[in-house]
Amino acid sequence: MTDAGFLDPALLDFSGLAPLFPLPNVVLFPYAVLPLHIFEPRYRQMTADALAGEGYLAMALRRSAGPEEPSDGQPAIHDVVGLGKIIAHERLPDGRYYLFLRGLARARVLREVESDRLYRVGKLKLCPETTPELPVDECERRCQTLMQFGRKLLPKSDLDDVFRHALAMPVPLAAVCDILAAALPLPAPVLQTLQDELRADLRSAHLLQLLRHLQGDSRPDPQLTFPPTFSPN
């Protein structure tokens, strides 16, 4: 049940460079599939280039405007982004695209790379799961609790069958956290705190706290430390 050092095999050909797609309200988690409608000229160019290349896009949550807003007018973004790969697309006659992006991993933006393209490009460092060893029974308890919350909070969603089947089999804690976080109606800044946390034990503690709050139950879990601390990533 440990996820330490795991990266999706689909990333074996990743060069370390990817287009940055900053949006104000989207956080892409591993295991999630994100539908996108691409219509701005710069992002049409981005999509065409990605499809002709490795197929990766890095979804970056925009930071709120403030003193850290760069002078070049480019919106500031959070350092930890969701790296995904285009798994299906349709190009419309007018040049727009519909596409599906599958989340593969978290990545950290080390720097932005100068380019003659209309869109931004980032040099990224992949962030594999760095979960420390947890007792097997505690890992399983957290997975079961999270999935039971998911079935209660999302009873009519497509994930209901996923949770129902997953309750009967071992599932990595990191995967449960990310699948559930991607489905929950939480504000993007809250989701970004889950994106920023690379350790699944701390991420699961924070997510359980959020889920109890959504259900109106603020009582702490005696087997978890609240509030959870976040690791220095």
CSV table of C-alpha atoms in Angstrom, one decimal:
chain,number,residue,atom,x,y,z
A,1,MET,CA,0.0,0.0,0.0
A,2,THR,CA,2.9,2.3,-0.3
A,3,ASP,CA,3.2,4.7,-3.3
A,4,ALA,CA,6.8,5.8,-2.7
A,5,GLY,CA,8.6,6.9,-5.9
A,6,PHE,CA,5.7,5.8,-8.2
A,7,LEU,CA,5.3,7.5,-11.6
A,8,ASP,CA,3.0,6.5,-14.4
A,9,PRO,CA,4.8,4.5,-17.1
A,10,ALA,CA,3.2,6.8,-19.7
A,11,LEU,CA,5.8,9.4,-18.6
A,12,LEU,CA,8.8,7.4,-19.7
A,13,ASP,CA,9.2,9.6,-22.8
A,14,PHE,CA,8.6,12.9,-21.0
A,15,SER,CA,11.4,15.4,-22.0
A,16,GLY,CA,10.9,17.8,-19.0
A,17,LEU,CA,9.3,20.5,-21.1
A,18,ALA,CA,5.6,21.1,-21.5
A,19,PRO,CA,3.2,23.8,-22.5
A,20,LEU,CA,1.7,25.6,-19.5
A,21,PHE,CA,-2.1,26.1,-19.6
A,22,PRO,CA,-3.0,28.5,-16.8
A,23,LEU,CA,-6.7,28.6,-15.8
A,24,PRO,CA,-8.4,30.3,-12.8
A,25,ASN,CA,-10.4,27.4,-11.6
A,26,VAL,CA,-9.0,24.1,-12.8
A,27,VAL,CA,-6.7,21.7,-10.8
A,28,LEU,CA,-5.8,18.5,-12.7
A,29,PHE,CA,-5.1,15.5,-10.4
A,30,PRO,CA,-3.4,12.2,-11.4
A,31,TYR,CA,-6.0,9.6,-12.5
A,32,ALA,CA,-8.5,12.3,-13.5
A,33,VAL,CA,-9.7,12.9,-17.0
A,34,LEU,CA,-10.4,16.6,-17.9
A,35,PRO,CA,-12.5,17.6,-20.9
A,36,LEU,CA,-11.3,20.9,-22.5
A,37,HIS,CA,-12.7,23.2,-25.2
A,38,ILE,CA,-9.8,25.0,-26.8
A,39,PHE,CA,-10.7,28.2,-28.7
A,40,GLU,CA,-8.2,31.0,-28.1
A,41,PRO,CA,-5.6,31.3,-30.9
A,42,ARG,CA,-2.6,30.8,-28.5
A,43,TYR,CA,-4.1,27.6,-27.1
A,44,ARG,CA,-5.1,26.3,-30.5
A,45,GLN,CA,-1.4,26.7,-31.4
A,46,MET,CA,-0.5,25.0,-28.1
A,47,THR,CA,-2.8,22.0,-28.8
A,48,ALA,CA,-1.5,21.6,-32.3
A,49,ASP,CA,2.1,21.6,-31.1
A,50,ALA,CA,1.3,19.2,-28.3
A,51,LEU,CA,-0.4,16.8,-30.7
A,52,ALA,CA,2.5,16.9,-33.1
A,53,GLY,CA,4.9,16.3,-30.2
A,54,GLU,CA,4.7,14.4,-26.9
A,55,GLY,CA,1.1,15.2,-26.2
A,56,TYR,CA,1.6,16.7,-22.7
A,57,LEU,CA,0.0,19.7,-21.2
A,58,ALA,CA,0.6,21.1,-17.8
A,59,MET,CA,-2.6,22.5,-16.1
A,60,ALA,CA,-1.6,25.4,-13.8
A,61,LEU,CA,-3.9,27.1,-11.4
A,62,ARG,CA,-3.7,30.9,-11.6
A,63,ARG,CA,-2.9,32.8,-8.5
A,64,SER,CA,-5.1,35.7,-7.4
A,65,ALA,CA,-3.9,39.0,-8.8
A,66,GLY,CA,-1.6,40.7,-6.3
A,67,PRO,CA,1.8,42.2,-5.8
A,68,GLU,CA,3.4,39.0,-7.2
A,69,GLU,CA,1.7,39.5,-10.6
A,70,PRO,CA,4.6,39.7,-13.1
A,71,SER,CA,5.2,43.0,-15.0
A,72,ASP,CA,4.9,41.3,-18.4
A,73,GLY,CA,1.1,40.8,-17.8
A,74,GLN,CA,1.4,37.0,-17.6
A,75,PRO,CA,-0.8,35.7,-14.8
A,76,ALA,CA,1.2,34.2,-11.9
A,77,ILE,CA,0.7,30.5,-11.4
A,78,HIS,CA,1.1,28.0,-8.6
A,79,ASP,CA,4.4,26.1,-8.7
A,80,VAL,CA,2.9,22.6,-8.5
A,81,VAL,CA,0.9,21.8,-11.7
A,82,GLY,CA,-1.0,18.8,-13.0
A,83,LEU,CA,0.8,17.1,-15.9
A,84,GLY,CA,-1.5,15.4,-18.3
A,85,LYS,CA,-1.5,13.7,-21.7
A,86,ILE,CA,-4.0,14.2,-24.5
A,87,ILE,CA,-5.9,10.9,-24.9
A,88,ALA,CA,-8.6,12.0,-27.4
A,89,HIS,CA,-9.2,15.0,-29.5
A,90,GLU,CA,-11.4,16.5,-32.2
A,91,ARG,CA,-10.4,19.5,-34.4
A,92,LEU,CA,-13.4,21.5,-35.6
A,93,PRO,CA,-13.5,23.1,-39.0
A,94,ASP,CA,-13.0,26.6,-37.5
A,95,GLY,CA,-9.8,25.5,-35.8
A,96,ARG,CA,-11.2,24.9,-32.3
A,97,TYR,CA,-10.5,21.7,-30.4
A,98,TYR,CA,-12.3,19.4,-28.1
A,99,LEU,CA,-10.0,17.2,-26.1
A,100,PHE,CA,-9.6,14.9,-23.2
A,101,LEU,CA,-6.6,15.2,-20.9
A,102,ARG,CA,-5.6,12.4,-18.6
A,103,GLY,CA,-3.8,13.4,-15.4
A,104,LEU,CA,-0.5,11.5,-15.0
A,105,ALA,CA,1.5,13.2,-12.3
A,106,ARG,CA,2.2,16.3,-10.2
A,107,ALA,CA,5.1,18.4,-11.4
A,108,ARG,CA,6.9,21.5,-10.2
A,109,VAL,CA,7.6,24.4,-12.5
A,110,LEU,CA,11.3,25.1,-12.2
A,111,ARG,CA,11.3,28.0,-14.6
A,112,GLU,CA,9.6,29.2,-17.7
A,113,VAL,CA,11.4,28.7,-21.0
A,114,GLU,CA,11.8,31.5,-23.6
A,115,SER,CA,9.9,30.6,-26.8
A,116,ASP,CA,8.7,32.1,-30.0
A,117,ARG,CA,5.3,30.4,-29.5
A,118,LEU,CA,2.1,32.2,-28.4
A,119,TYR,CA,1.8,30.1,-25.3
A,120,ARG,CA,4.0,29.6,-22.2
A,121,VAL,CA,6.4,26.7,-21.8
A,122,GLY,CA,7.7,25.4,-18.5
A,123,LYS,CA,10.7,23.3,-17.5
A,124,LEU,CA,9.2,20.8,-15.1
A,125,LYS,CA,10.4,18.4,-12.4
A,126,LEU,CA,8.2,15.4,-12.0
A,127,CYS,CA,7.0,14.8,-8.4
A,128,PRO,CA,6.5,11.1,-7.7
A,129,GLU,CA,4.6,10.1,-4.6
A,130,THR,CA,6.8,10.2,-1.6
A,131,THR,CA,4.6,8.4,0.9
A,132,PRO,CA,6.4,7.1,4.0
A,133,GLU,CA,5.6,3.6,5.2
A,134,LEU,CA,2.3,3.5,7.0
A,135,PRO,CA,0.9,0.5,8.9
A,136,VAL,CA,-1.1,-1.6,6.5
A,137,ASP,CA,-4.2,-1.5,8.6
A,138,GLU,CA,-4.1,2.3,8.9
A,139,CYS,CA,-3.6,2.7,5.2
A,140,GLU,CA,-6.5,0.4,4.5
A,141,ARG,CA,-8.7,2.2,7.1
A,142,ARG,CA,-8.1,5.6,5.4
A,143,CYS,CA,-8.8,4.2,2.0
A,144,GLN,CA,-12.1,2.6,3.2
A,145,THR,CA,-13.1,5.7,5.0
A,146,LEU,CA,-12.4,8.0,2.0
A,147,MET,CA,-14.3,5.7,-0.4
A,148,GLN,CA,-17.3,5.5,2.0
A,149,PHE,CA,-17.4,9.3,2.1
A,150,GLY,CA,-17.2,9.3,-1.7
A,151,ARG,CA,-20.2,7.0,-2.0
A,152,LYS,CA,-22.2,9.2,0.4
A,153,LEU,CA,-21.2,12.6,-1.1
A,154,LEU,CA,-21.4,11.5,-4.7
A,155,PRO,CA,-24.1,8.8,-4.8
A,156,LYS,CA,-25.3,9.6,-8.3
A,157,SER,CA,-22.0,10.2,-10.0
A,158,ASP,CA,-20.2,7.9,-12.4
A,159,LEU,CA,-17.7,7.2,-9.6
A,160,ASP,CA,-20.2,5.3,-7.5
A,161,ASP,CA,-19.4,2.0,-9.2
A,162,VAL,CA,-15.7,2.9,-8.9
A,163,PHE,CA,-16.0,3.3,-5.1
A,164,ARG,CA,-18.2,0.2,-4.8
A,165,HIS,CA,-15.8,-2.0,-6.6
A,166,ALA,CA,-12.7,-0.4,-5.0
A,167,LEU,CA,-14.1,-1.1,-1.5
A,168,ALA,CA,-13.6,-4.8,-2.1
A,169,MET,CA,-9.9,-4.6,-3.3
A,170,PRO,CA,-6.6,-2.9,-2.3
A,171,VAL,CA,-6.2,0.5,-3.8
A,172,PRO,CA,-3.2,2.9,-3.2
A,173,LEU,CA,-4.0,5.6,-0.8
A,174,ALA,CA,-2.7,8.3,-3.2
A,175,ALA,CA,-5.0,7.1,-5.9
A,176,VAL,CA,-8.1,7.2,-3.7
A,177,CYS,CA,-7.2,10.7,-2.5
A,178,ASP,CA,-6.7,12.1,-6.0
A,179,ILE,CA,-9.7,10.4,-7.6
A,180,LEU,CA,-12.0,11.7,-4.8
A,181,ALA,CA,-10.5,15.2,-4.8
A,182,ALA,CA,-11.0,15.5,-8.5
A,183,ALA,CA,-14.7,14.7,-8.1
A,184,LEU,CA,-15.5,16.9,-5.1
A,185,PRO,CA,-17.2,20.4,-5.5
A,186,LEU,CA,-14.4,22.2,-3.6
A,187,PRO,CA,-13.0,25.6,-4.4
A,188,ALA,CA,-9.9,25.6,-6.6
A,189,PRO,CA,-7.6,27.1,-4.0
A,190,VAL,CA,-8.6,24.3,-1.6
A,191,LEU,CA,-7.9,21.7,-4.3
A,192,GLN,CA,-4.5,23.3,-4.9
A,193,THR,CA,-3.6,22.6,-1.2
A,194,LEU,CA,-4.2,18.9,-1.9
A,195,GLN,CA,-2.2,19.2,-5.2
A,196,ASP,CA,0.7,20.8,-3.3
A,197,GLU,CA,0.9,18.0,-0.8
A,198,LEU,CA,3.1,15.2,-2.1
A,199,ARG,CA,2.8,12.8,0.8
A,200,ALA,CA,-0.4,10.8,0.6
A,201,ASP,CA,-0.6,10.3,4.4
A,202,LEU,CA,-0.8,14.0,5.0
A,203,ARG,CA,-3.0,14.5,1.9
A,204,SER,CA,-5.4,11.9,3.1
A,205,ALA,CA,-5.6,13.5,6.6
A,206,HIS,CA,-6.4,16.9,5.1
A,207,LEU,CA,-9.0,15.4,2.7
A,208,LEU,CA,-10.7,13.5,5.5
A,209,GLN,CA,-10.9,16.8,7.5
A,210,LEU,CA,-12.5,18.5,4.4
A,211,LEU,CA,-15.0,15.6,3.9
A,212,ARG,CA,-16.1,15.7,7.5
A,213,HIS,CA,-16.6,19.5,7.2
A,214,LEU,CA,-18.7,19.0,4.1
A,215,GLN,CA,-20.9,16.6,6.0
A,216,GLY,CA,-21.2,19.0,9.0
A,217,ASP,CA,-19.1,16.8,11.3
A,218,SER,CA,-16.2,18.7,12.8
A,219,ARG,CA,-15.2,16.1,15.3
A,220,PRO,CA,-11.5,15.1,15.0
A,221,ASP,CA,-10.5,11.5,14.1
A,222,PRO,CA,-8.5,10.3,17.1
A,223,GLN,CA,-6.2,8.3,14.8
A,224,LEU,CA,-5.2,11.4,12.8
A,225,THR,CA,-3.4,14.6,13.8
A,226,PHE,CA,-5.6,17.7,13.2
A,227,PRO,CA,-4.9,20.0,11.7
A,228,PRO,CA,-2.5,18.1,9.5
A,229,THR,CA,0.8,19.7,8.8
A,230,PHE,CA,2.0,19.9,5.2
A,231,SER,CA,5.4,18.6,4.1
A,232,PRO,CA,8.1,21.0,2.9
A,233,ASN,CA,8.0,20.1,-0.8
